[in-house]
CSV table of C-alpha atoms and ligand atoms in Angstrom, one decimal:
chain,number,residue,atom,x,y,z
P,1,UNK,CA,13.7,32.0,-14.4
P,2,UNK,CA,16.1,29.1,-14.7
P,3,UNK,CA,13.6,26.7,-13.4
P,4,UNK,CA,15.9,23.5,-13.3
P,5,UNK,CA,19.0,25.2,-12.5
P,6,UNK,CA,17.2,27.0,-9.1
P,7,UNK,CA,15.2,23.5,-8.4
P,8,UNK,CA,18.4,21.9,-8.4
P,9,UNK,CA,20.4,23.7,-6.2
P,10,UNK,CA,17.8,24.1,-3.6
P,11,UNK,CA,17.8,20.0,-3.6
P,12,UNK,CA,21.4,19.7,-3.5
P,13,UNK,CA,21.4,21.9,0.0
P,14,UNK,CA,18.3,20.7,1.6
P,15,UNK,CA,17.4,17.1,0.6
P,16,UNK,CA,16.9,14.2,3.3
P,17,UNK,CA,19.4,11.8,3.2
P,18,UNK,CA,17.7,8.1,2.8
P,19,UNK,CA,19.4,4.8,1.8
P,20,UNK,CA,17.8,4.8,-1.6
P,21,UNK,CA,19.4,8.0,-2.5
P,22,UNK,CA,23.0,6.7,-2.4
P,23,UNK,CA,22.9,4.2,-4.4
P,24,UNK,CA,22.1,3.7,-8.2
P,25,UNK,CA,21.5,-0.4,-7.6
P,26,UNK,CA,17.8,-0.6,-9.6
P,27,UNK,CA,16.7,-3.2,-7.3
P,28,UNK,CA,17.1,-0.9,-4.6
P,29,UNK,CA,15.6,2.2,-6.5
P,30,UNK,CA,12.9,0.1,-7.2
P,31,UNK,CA,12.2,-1.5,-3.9
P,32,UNK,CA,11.6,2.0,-2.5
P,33,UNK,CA,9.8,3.7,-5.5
P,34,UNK,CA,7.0,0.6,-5.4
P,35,UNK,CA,7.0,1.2,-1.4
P,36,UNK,CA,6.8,4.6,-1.3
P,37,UNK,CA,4.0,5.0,-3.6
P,38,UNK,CA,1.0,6.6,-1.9
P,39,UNK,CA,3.1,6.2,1.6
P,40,UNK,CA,4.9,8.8,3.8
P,41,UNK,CA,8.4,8.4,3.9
P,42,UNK,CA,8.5,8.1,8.0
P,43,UNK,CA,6.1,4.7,7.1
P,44,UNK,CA,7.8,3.6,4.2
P,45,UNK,CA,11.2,3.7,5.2
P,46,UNK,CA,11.4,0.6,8.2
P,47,UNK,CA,9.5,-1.7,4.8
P,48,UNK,CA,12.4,-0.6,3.2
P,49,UNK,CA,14.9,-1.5,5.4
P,50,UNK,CA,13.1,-5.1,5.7
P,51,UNK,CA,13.1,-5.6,2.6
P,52,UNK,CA,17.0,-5.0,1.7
P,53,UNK,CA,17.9,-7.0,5.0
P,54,UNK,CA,15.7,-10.3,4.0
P,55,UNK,CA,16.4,-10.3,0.4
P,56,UNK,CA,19.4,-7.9,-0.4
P,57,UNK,CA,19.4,-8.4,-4.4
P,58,UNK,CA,16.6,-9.2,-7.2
P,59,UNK,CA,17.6,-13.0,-7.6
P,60,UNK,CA,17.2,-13.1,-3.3
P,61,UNK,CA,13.3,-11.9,-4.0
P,62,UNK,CA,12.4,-14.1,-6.4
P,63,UNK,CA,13.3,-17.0,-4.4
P,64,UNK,CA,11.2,-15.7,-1.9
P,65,UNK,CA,7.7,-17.2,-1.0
P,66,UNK,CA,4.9,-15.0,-2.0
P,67,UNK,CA,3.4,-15.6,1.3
P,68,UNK,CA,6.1,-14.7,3.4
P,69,UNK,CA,6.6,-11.5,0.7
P,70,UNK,CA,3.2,-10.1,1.8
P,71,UNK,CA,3.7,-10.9,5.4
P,72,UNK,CA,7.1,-8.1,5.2
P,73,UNK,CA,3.9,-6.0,3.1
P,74,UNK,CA,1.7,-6.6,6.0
P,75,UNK,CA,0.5,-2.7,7.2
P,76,UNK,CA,1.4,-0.9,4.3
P,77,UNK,CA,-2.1,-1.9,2.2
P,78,UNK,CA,-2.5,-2.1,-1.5
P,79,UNK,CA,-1.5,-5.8,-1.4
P,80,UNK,CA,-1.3,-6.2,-5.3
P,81,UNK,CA,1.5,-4.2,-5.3
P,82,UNK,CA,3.3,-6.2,-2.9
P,83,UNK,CA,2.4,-9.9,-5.0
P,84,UNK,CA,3.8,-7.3,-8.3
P,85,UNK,CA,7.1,-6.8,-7.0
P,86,UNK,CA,7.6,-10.6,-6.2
P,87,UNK,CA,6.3,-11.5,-9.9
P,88,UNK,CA,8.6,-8.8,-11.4
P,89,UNK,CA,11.5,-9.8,-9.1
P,90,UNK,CA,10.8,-13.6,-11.0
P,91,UNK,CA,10.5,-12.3,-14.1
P,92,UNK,CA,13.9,-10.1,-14.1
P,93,UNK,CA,15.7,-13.2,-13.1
P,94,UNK,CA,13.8,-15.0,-15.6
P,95,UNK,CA,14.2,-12.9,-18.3
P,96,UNK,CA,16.8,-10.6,-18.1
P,97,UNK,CA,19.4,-13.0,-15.8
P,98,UNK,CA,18.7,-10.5,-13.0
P,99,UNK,CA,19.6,-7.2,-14.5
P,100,UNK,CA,17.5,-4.5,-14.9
P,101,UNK,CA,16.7,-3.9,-18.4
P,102,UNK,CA,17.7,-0.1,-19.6
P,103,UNK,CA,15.3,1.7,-21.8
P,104,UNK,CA,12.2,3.4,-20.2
P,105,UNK,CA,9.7,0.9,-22.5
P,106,UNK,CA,11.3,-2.5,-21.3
P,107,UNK,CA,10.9,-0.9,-17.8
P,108,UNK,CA,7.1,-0.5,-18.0
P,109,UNK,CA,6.9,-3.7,-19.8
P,110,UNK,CA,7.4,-5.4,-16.0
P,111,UNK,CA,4.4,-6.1,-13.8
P,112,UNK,CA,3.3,-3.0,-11.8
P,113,UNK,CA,6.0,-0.7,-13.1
P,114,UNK,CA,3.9,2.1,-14.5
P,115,UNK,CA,4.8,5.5,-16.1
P,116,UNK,CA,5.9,6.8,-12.5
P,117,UNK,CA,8.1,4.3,-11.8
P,118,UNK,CA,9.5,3.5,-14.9
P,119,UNK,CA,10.6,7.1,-15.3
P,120,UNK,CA,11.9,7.3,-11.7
P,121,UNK,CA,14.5,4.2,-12.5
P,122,UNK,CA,15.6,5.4,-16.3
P,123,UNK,CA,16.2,8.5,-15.0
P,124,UNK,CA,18.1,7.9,-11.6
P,125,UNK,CA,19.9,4.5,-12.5
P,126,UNK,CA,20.4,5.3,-16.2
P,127,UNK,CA,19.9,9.0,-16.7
P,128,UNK,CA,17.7,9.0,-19.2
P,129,UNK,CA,15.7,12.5,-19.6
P,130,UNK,CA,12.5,10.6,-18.4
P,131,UNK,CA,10.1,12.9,-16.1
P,132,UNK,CA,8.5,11.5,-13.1
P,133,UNK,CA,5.5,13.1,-12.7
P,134,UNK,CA,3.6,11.8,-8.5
P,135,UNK,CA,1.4,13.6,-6.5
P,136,UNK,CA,4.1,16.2,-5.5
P,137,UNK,CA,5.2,16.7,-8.8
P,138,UNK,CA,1.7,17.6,-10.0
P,139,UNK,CA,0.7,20.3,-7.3
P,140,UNK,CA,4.0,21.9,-7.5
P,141,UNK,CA,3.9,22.4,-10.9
P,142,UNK,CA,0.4,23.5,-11.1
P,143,UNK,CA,1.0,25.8,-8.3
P,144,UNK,CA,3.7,27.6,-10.5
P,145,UNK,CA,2.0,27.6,-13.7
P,146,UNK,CA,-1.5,28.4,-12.5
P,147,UNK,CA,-3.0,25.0,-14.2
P,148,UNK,CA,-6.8,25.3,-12.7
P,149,UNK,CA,-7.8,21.9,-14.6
P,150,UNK,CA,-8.4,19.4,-12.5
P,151,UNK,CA,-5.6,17.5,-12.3
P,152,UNK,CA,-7.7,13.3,-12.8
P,153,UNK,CA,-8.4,14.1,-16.4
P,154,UNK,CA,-5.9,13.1,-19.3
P,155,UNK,CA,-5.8,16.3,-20.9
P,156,UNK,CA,-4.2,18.0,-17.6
P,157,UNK,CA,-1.9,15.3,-17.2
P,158,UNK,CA,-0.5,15.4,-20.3
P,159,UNK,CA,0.2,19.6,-19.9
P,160,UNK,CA,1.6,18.4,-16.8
P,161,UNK,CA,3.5,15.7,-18.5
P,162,UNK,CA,4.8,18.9,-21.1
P,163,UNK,CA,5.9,20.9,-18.8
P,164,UNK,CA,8.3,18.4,-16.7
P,165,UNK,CA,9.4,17.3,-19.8
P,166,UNK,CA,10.6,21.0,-21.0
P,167,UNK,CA,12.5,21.6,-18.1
P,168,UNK,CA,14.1,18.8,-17.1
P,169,UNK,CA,17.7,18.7,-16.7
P,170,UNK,CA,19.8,16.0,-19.1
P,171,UNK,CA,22.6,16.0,-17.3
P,172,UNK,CA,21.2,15.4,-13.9
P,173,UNK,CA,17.7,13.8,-14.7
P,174,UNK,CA,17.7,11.5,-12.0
P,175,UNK,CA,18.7,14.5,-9.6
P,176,UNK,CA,16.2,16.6,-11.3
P,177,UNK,CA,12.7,14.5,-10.8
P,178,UNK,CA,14.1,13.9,-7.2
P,179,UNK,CA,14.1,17.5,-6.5
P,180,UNK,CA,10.8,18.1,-8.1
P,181,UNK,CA,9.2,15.4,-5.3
P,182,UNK,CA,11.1,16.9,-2.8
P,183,UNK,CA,10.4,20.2,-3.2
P,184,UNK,CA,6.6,19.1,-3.1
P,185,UNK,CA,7.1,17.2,0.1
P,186,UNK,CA,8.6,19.7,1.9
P,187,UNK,CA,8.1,22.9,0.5
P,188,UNK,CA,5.1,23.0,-1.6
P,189,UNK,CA,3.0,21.0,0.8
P,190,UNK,CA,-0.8,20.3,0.2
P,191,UNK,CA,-1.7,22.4,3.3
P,192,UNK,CA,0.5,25.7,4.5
P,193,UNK,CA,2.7,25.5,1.8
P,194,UNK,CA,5.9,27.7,2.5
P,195,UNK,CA,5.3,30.3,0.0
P,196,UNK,CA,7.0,33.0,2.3
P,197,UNK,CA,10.4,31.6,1.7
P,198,UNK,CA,10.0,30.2,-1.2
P,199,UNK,CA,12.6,30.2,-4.3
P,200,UNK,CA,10.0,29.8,-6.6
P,201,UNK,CA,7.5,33.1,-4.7
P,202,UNK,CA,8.1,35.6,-7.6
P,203,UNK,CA,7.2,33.3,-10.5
P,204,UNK,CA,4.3,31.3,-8.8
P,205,UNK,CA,1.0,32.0,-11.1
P,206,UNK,CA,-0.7,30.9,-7.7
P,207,UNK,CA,0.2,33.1,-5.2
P,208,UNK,CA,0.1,35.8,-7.7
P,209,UNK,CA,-3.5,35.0,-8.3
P,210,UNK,CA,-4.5,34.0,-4.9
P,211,UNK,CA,-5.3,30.5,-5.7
P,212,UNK,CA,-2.4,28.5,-3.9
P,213,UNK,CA,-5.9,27.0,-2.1
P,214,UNK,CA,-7.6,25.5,-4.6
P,215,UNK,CA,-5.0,24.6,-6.8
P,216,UNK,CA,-4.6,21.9,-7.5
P,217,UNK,CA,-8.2,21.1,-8.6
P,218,UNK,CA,-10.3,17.7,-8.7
P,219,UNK,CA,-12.9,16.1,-10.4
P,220,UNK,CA,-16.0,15.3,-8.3
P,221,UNK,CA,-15.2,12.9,-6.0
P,222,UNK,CA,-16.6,9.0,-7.1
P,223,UNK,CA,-19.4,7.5,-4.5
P,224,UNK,CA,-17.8,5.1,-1.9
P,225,UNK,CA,-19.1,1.4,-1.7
P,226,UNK,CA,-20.4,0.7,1.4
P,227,UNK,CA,-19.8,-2.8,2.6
P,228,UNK,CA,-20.8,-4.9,6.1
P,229,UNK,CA,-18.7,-7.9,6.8
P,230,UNK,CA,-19.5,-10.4,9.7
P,231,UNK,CA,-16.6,-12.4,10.7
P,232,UNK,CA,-16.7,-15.5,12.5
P,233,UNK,CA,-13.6,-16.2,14.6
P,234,UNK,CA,-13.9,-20.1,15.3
P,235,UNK,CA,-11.5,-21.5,17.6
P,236,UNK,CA,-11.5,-25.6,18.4
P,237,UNK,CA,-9.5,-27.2,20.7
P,238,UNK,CA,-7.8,-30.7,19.4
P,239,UNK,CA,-5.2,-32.4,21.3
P,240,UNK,CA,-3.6,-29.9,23.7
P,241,UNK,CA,-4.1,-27.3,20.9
P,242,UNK,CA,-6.0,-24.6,20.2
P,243,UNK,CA,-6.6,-24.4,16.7
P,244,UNK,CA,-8.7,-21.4,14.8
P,245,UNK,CA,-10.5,-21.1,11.4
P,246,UNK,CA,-9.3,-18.5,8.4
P,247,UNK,CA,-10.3,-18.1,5.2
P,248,UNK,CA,-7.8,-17.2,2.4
P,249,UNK,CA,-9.0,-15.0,0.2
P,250,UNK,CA,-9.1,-15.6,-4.1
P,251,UNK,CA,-11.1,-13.9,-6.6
P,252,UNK,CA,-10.9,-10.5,-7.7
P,253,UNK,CA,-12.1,-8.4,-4.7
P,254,UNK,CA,-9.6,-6.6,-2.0
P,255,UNK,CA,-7.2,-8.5,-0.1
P,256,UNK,CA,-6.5,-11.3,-2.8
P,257,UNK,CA,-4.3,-13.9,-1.2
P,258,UNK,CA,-4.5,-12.7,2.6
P,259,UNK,CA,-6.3,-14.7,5.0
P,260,UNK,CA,-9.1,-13.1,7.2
P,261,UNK,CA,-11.7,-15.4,9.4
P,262,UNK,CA,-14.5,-17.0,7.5
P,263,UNK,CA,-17.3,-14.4,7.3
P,264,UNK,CA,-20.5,-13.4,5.3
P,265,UNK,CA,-21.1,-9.6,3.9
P,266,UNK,CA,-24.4,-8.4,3.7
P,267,UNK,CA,-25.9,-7.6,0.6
P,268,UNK,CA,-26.1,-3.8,-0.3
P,269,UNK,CA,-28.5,-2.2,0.6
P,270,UNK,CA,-29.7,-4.0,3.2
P,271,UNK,CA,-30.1,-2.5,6.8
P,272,UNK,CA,-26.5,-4.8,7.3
P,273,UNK,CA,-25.4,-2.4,9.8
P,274,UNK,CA,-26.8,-4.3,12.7
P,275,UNK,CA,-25.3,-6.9,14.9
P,276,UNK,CA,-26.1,-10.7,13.3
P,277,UNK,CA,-27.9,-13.0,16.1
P,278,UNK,CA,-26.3,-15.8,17.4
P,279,UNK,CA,-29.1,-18.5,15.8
P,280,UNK,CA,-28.3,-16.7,12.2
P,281,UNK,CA,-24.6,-17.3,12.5
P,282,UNK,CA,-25.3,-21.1,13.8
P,283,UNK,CA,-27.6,-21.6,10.8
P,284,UNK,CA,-25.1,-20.0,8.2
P,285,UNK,CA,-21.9,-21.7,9.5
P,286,UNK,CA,-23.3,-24.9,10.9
P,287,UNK,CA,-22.4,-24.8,14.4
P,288,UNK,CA,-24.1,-27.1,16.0
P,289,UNK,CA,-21.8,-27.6,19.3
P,290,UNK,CA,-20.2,-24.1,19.2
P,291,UNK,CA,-20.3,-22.0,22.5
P,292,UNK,CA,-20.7,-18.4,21.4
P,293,UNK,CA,-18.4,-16.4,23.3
P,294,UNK,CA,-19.4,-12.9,22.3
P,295,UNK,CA,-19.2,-10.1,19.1
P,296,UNK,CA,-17.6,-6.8,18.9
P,297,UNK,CA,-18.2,-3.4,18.5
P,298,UNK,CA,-18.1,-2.6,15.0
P,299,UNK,CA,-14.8,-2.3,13.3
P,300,UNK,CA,-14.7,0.5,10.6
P,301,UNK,CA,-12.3,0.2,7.7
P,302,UNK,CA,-11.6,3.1,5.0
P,303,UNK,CA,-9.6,1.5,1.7
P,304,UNK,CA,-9.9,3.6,-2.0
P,305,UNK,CA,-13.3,3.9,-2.7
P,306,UNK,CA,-14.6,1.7,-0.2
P,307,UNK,CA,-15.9,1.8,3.4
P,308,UNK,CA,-16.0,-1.7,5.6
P,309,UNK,CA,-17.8,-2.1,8.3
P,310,UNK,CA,-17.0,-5.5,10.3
P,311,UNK,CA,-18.0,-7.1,13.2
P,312,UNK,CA,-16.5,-10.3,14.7
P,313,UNK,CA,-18.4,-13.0,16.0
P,314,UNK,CA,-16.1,-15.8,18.7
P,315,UNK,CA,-17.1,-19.2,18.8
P,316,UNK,CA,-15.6,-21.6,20.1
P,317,UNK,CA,-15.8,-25.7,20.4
P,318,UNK,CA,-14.6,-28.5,22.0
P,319,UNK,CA,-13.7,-30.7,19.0
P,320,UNK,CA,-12.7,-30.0,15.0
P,321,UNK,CA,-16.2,-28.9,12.7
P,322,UNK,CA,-15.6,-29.3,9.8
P,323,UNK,CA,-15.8,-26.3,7.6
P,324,UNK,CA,-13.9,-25.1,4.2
P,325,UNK,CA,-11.5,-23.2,5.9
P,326,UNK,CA,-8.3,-23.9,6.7
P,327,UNK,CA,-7.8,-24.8,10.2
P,328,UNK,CA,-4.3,-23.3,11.8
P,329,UNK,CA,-2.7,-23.6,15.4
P,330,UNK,CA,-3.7,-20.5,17.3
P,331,UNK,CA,0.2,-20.0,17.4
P,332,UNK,CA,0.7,-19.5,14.0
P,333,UNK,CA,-1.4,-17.3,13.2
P,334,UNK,CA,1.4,-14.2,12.8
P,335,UNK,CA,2.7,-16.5,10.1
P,336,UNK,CA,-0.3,-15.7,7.6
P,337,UNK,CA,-0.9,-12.5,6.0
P,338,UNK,CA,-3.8,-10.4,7.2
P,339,UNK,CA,-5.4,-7.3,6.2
P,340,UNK,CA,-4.5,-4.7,8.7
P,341,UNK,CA,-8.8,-4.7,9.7
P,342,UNK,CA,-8.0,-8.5,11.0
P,343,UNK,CA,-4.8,-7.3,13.0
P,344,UNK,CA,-6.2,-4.5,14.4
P,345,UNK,CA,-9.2,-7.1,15.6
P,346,UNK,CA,-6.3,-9.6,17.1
P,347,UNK,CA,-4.5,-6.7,19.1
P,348,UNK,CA,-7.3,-5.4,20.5
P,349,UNK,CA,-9.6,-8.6,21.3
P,350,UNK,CA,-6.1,-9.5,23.1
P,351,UNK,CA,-7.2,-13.0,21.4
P,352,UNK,CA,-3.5,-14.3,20.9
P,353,UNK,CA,-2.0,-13.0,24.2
P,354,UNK,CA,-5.1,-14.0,26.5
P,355,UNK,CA,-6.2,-17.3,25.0
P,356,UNK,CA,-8.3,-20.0,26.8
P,357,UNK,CA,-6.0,-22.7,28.7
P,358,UNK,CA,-6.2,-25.9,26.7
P,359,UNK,CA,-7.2,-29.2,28.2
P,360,UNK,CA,-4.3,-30.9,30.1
T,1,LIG,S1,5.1,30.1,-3.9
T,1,LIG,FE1,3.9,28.7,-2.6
T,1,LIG,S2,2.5,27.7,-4.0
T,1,LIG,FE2,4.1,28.6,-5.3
T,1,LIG,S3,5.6,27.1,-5.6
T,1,LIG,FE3,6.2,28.2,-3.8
T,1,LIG,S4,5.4,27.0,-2.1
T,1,LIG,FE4,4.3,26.4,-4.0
């Protein structure tokens, strides 16, 4: 079969028309290639569109604050990539006076530009023979070539790797790994693929062997960290305001550089599961004059290899206490960048559309 030719024509006749495919600007390309990773389309397509509208060109981002860059993140998780695309945004400008650079290496050498992404800008902004090989990519091509490997280890990539490489097309590279995704978004789906109809049925080593199922394959899945967070959502009233506590988060742990509530996470392995009482949270956070208002159900959060379980805790008092948090009007709170477990607390403890009337 002539693989590229038929993948290419196929693509040409039923692709989905999005903003990123019109243009060959890199900082667009880009934009989208670092928001779409591990995001469906339908989700990733409004970030891109807020992205482009606040800060239309490279030089535009870099200027940006980092803090109002992760609030435009805010929802789409994996936060590091978010705080990546503002570093590399400063170090184009920086560095390469706000173009691009060309080559496939000088690509990667940016921060959070990996193979994937790399290839997916030399090929469609510079047309450079450079295979993009996603999650798509990898069970359509496994599909067709019966690769029963599993697909985590580097051996199987690099097959994979081969086998783009051989048939992709030099004159329409770019067009080429676009149709390859797209034919494994919409065709050669994970679950009822379209194997009746499709171009590719005769060839396919996995329909002819039965094994469309179970290809492709994975490595034993790794254990998932359990973790137990109590938050405690402080609010104070000072002058006619109404003031709450949050914590920003450093270190190297999830959510660097979002804010959630000052909180304390149970050690593993203990039976952390169960509600904290009111005196251990007054002894932990020193909160003497504090009214305790309440704590919620629990809260259960599923990121990459780990599973949170939180509960929030509401205090609240009639002066400042003075804690190592930083202390924000209740007003402002949208401002700061929050995990999507702390918004999903806000909306539905109705905390910032039903607060307590301060004092006259
Ligand atoms: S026949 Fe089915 S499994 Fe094979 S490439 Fe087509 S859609 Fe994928």
């Amino acid at each position: 079969m002539n693989f590229s030719r038929q993948l290419l024509s196929w693509y040409n006749a039923n692709k989905r028309s999005l903003p990123w495919r019109t243009t060959r600007d890199p900082y667009r390309v880009w934009l989208s290639e670092i928001i779409m990773q591990q995001t469906r389309i339908e989700q990733g397509l409004p970030y891109y569109e807020k992205f482009v509208q606040a800060w239309p060109c490279v030089e535009d981002l870099a200027a940006a604050d980092e803090q109002e860059v992760l609030k435009c993140w805010q929802g789409l998780g994996y936060y590091s990539r978010a705080r990546n695309l503002h570093e590399t945004a400063g170090q184009i400008v920086k560095l390469y006076d706000g173009r691009f650079p060309g080559t496939y290496e000088s690509l990667k050498s940016l921060k959070g530009v990996g193979d994937y992404t790399a290839a997916a800008i030399a090929s469609i902004v510079f047309d450079l023979p450079t295979p993009v090989v996603d999650g798509n990519v990898i069970r359509f091509l496994t599909r067709v070539y019966g690769i029963t490997a599993p697909v985590d280890i580097q051996a199987t990539k690099n097959q994979i790797l081969g086998i783009a490489l051989q048939n992709i097309d030099h004159r329409h590279p770019g067009d080429f790994n676009q149709a390859m995704m797209e034919f494994g978004a919409l065709v050669c789906t994970p679950a009822n693929p379209g194997c009746r109809d499709c171009i590719f049925s005769s060839d396919c080593q996995a329909l002819a062997r039965g094994l469309v199922g179970s290809i492709p394959a994975r490595s034993p899945k790794l254990p998932v960290r359990q973790r137990f967070m109590h938050y405690l959502v402080l609010t104070f009233t000072k002058g006619n305001k109404l003031y709450i506590y949050l914590n920003k988060r450093t270190g190297n742990d999830i959510w660097k550089n979002l804010y959630d509530f000052p909180q304390m996470e149970a050690p593993a392995g203990t039976a952390a599961g169960t509600p904290l009482n009111e005196a251990v949270l007054r002894r932990s956070f020193i909160l003497d004059h504090a009214e305790f208002e309440g704590s919620s159900s629990p809260y259960t959060h599923i990121l990459t290899h780990q599973k949170i379980q939180a509960r929030f805790y509401r205090f609240h008092s009639g002066n400042k206490i003075e804690l190592p948090y930083l202390a924000v009007p209740l007003n402002e709170l949208t401002s700061y960048p929050i995990p999507r477990l702390i918004e999903r607390y806000l909306i539905e403890s109705a905390i910032l559309s039903t607060p307590r009337h301060p004092p006259s």
